[in-house]
XYZ file of C-alpha atoms in Angstrom:
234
model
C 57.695 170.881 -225.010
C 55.816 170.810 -221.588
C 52.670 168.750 -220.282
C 50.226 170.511 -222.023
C 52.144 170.999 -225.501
C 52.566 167.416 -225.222
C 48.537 166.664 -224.675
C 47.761 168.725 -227.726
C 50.305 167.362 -229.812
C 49.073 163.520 -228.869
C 45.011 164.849 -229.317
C 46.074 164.481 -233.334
C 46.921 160.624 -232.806
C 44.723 159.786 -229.624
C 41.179 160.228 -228.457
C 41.501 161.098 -224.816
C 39.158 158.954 -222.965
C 39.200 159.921 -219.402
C 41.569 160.084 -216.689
C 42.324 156.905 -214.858
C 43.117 158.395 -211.163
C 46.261 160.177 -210.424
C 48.800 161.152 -207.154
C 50.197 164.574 -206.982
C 52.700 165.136 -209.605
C 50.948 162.065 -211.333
C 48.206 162.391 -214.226
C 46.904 159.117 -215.417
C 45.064 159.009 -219.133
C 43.453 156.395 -221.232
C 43.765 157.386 -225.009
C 42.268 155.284 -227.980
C 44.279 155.874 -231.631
C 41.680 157.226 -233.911
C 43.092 154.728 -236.578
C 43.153 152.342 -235.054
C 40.867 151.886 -232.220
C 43.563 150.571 -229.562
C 43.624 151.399 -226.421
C 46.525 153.053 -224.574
C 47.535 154.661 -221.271
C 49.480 158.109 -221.016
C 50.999 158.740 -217.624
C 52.259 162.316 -216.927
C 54.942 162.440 -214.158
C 56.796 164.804 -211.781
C 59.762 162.630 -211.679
C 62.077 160.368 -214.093
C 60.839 155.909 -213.910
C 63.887 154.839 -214.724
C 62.598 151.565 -214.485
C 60.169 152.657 -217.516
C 63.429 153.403 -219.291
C 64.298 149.742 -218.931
C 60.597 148.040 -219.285
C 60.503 150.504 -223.060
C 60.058 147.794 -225.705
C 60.566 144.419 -223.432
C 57.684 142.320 -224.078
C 57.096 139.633 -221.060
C 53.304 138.405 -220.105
C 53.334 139.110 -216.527
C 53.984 143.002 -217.380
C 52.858 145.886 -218.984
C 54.413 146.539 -222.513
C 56.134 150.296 -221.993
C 55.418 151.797 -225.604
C 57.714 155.155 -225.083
C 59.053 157.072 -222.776
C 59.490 161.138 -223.597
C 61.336 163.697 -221.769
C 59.684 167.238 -220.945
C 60.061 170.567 -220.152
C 58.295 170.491 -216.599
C 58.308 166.060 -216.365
C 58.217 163.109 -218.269
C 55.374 161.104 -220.183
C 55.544 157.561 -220.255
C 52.653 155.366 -222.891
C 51.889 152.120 -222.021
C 49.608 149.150 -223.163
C 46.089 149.881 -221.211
C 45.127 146.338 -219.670
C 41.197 145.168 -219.719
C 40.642 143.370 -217.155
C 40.224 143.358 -212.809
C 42.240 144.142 -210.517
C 43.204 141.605 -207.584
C 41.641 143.977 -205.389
C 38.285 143.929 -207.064
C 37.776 140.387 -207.392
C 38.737 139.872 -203.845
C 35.543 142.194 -203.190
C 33.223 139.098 -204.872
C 34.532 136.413 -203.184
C 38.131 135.305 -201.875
C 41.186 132.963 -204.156
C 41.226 129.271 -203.998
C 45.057 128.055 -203.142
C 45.022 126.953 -206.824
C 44.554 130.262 -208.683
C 45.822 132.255 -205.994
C 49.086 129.884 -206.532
C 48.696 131.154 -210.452
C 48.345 134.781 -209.796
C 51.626 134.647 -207.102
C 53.873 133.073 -210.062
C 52.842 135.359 -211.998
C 53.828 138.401 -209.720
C 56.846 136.751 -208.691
C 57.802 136.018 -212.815
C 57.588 140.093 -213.310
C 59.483 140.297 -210.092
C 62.444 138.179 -211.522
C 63.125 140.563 -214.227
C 63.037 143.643 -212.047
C 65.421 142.033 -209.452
C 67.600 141.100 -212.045
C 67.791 144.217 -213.048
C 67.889 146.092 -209.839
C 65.089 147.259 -209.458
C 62.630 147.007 -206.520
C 58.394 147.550 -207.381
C 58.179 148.671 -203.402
C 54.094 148.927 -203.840
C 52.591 145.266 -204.187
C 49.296 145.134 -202.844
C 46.098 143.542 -204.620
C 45.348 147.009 -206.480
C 48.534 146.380 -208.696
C 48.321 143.508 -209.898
C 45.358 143.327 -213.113
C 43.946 139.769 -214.033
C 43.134 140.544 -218.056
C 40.613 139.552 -219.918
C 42.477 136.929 -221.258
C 43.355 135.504 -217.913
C 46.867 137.139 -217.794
C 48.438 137.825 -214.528
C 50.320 141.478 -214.809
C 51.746 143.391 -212.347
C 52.274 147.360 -212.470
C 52.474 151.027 -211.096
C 56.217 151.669 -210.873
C 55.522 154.665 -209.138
C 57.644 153.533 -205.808
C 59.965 151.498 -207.968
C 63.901 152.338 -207.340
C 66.842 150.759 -207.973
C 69.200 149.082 -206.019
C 72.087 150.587 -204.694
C 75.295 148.914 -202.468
C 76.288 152.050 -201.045
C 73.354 153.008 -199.622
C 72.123 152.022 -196.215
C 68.529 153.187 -196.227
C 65.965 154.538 -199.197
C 65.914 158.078 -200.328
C 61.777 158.076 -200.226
C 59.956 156.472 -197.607
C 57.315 155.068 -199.909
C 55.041 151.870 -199.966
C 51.012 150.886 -198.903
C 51.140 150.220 -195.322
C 50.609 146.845 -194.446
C 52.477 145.628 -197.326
C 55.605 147.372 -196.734
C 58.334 145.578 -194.766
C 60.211 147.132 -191.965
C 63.218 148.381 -193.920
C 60.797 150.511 -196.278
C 60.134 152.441 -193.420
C 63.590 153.499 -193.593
C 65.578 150.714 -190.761
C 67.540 149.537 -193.819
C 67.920 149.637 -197.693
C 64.851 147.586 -199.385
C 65.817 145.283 -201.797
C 64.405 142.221 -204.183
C 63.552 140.572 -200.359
C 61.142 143.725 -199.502
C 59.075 142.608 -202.557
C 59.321 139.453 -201.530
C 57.749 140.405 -198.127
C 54.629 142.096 -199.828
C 53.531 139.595 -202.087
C 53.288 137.135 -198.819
C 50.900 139.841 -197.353
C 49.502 139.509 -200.330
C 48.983 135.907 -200.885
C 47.797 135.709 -197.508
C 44.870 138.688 -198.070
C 43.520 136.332 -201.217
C 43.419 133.302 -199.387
C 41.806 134.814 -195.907
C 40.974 138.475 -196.538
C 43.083 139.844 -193.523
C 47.053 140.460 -192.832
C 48.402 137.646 -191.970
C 49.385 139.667 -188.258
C 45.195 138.920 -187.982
C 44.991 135.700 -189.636
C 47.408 133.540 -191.019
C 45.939 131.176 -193.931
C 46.035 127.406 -193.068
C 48.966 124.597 -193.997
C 51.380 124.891 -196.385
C 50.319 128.193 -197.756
C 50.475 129.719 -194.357
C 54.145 128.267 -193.894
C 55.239 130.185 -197.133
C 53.577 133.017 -195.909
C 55.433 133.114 -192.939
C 58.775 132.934 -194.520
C 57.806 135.925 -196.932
C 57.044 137.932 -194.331
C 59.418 137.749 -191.859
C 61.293 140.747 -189.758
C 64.476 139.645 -190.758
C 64.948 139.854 -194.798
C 67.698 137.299 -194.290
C 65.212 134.636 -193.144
C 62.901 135.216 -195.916
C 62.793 133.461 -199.379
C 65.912 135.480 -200.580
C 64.184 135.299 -204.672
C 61.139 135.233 -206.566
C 62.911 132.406 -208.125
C 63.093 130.962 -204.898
C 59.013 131.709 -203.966
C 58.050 130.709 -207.144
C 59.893 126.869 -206.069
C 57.991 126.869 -202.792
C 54.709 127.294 -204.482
C-alpha cells in the first residue's frame, strides 16, 4: 500500500479536515473519526521515526500519545493524538512568561525530555513552536522530525538538522549531539519566554539568567548534563 492507497483506505474511518503544514517529504493531516467525533493527526513521511516506534502506545502528559505507526510502499504514516491548544510561540506573540509559569512549561519540556534521553533519543528541534500548552493547561512537547538516536561510535550526526538559534554547536556537525544538545535549546528557550530575545542579545535577570547560562554553554560538559538535573535547578 502507498501514500495515497493509504489516504483512501483511512477516508472510510476519518474525515480529513485539512492539512496542518508540512516539510518536503512531510504531509501533515488533521482527521476527525466519523463515529466518533475525535480528533486525530496523520503524518505522512519520507523517512522511518524510530522514535515514533518507541513513543506507539506510551502514555505520559508532557507528550503526544503515538496511536500507530504503519509501514508503506513509498514511506511511513504515523497517527497521533491532535492537541487543542497554543503553541509557546503564539502566546509569546500576546505578551511574554512570568518566571513562575515559564518555570511550569520548562519542567514540563524537560519531563518529556527524560524519557527520550533515557531512551536514546535526542528531539534536536526545541524552540517555542514545539512545545503546545492544551486546553487543559498541559505542557507537551513534539515534532520528532530531527529526533535521532544516540550512538557511541559515532563522532558527529548523519543530518545536520535543528532551528538556528536553538541548535548548539555540535548540531552543526563539531561533535555528536546528545541529551546535553537538548539541554542547550530549552535554555534558549527559557530565556526567549522570559525576555523575547537569545540570550547572546539579552540574558534574563537573576537566578533564571544563571540557569540559562549553564544550559547554554559552548562546552556540553559544563552544561546541566540532565533534564533531571535542569528540572533540580528550577
Amino acid at each position: 500500500m502507498n501514500k495515497n492507497e493509504f489516504l483512501e483506505e483511512i477516508k472510510n474511518i476519518y474525515t480529513v479536515i485539512g492539512a496542518l503544514g508540512g516539510k518536503p517529504g512531510k504531509k501533515v493531516l488533521r482527521c476527525r473519526h466519523k463515529k466518533l467525533g475525535r480528533d486525530i493527526i496523520i503524518k505522512l513521511l519520507s523517512d522511518d521515526v524510530p522514535v515514533c516506534r518507541f513513543l506507539c502506545g506510551i502514555k505520559h502528559e508532557n507528550l503526544p500519545e503515538i496511536y500507530d505507526v504503519y509501514e508503506l510502499d513509498d514511506g511511513f504514516a504515523v497517527i497521533e493524538e491532535y492537541i487543542n491548544g497554543m503553541n509557546v510561540g503564539e502566546i509569546i506573540k500576546t505578551g511574554l512568561y512570568g518566571c513562575a509559569d515559564a518555570r511550569t512549561v520548562i519542567r514540563g519540556v524537560c519531563s518529556a525530555l527524560s524519557v527520550l534521553h533515557e531512551n536514546g533519543f535526542v528531539h534536536r528541534d526545541i524552540k517555542p513552536e514545539n512545545v503546545i500548552i492544551s486546553d487543559d493547561g498541559a505542557v507537551k512537547l513534539i515534532d520528532f522530525d530531527a529526533c535521532r538516536t544516540y550512538s557511541e561510535d559515532k563522532k558527529t550526526d548523519t543530518q545536520i538538522l535543528g532551528t538556528i538559534g536553538y541548535a548548539p554547536p555540535e548540531q552543526y556537525g563539531v561533535s555528536q549531539s546528545d541529551g546535553r544538545s537538548d539541554i542547550y535549546a530549552v535554555g534558549v528557550l527559557l530565556n526567549v519566554m522570559l525576555t523575547g530575545r537569545h540570550p547572546s542579545e539579552k540574558l534574563a535577570a537573576g537566578k533564571a539568567g544563571r540557569i540559562i547560562t549553564k544550559c547554554t554553554q559552548i562546552n556540553p560538559d559544563k552544561r546541566y548534563q540532565s533534564a533531571a538535573a535542569l528540572i533540580r535547578a528550577l
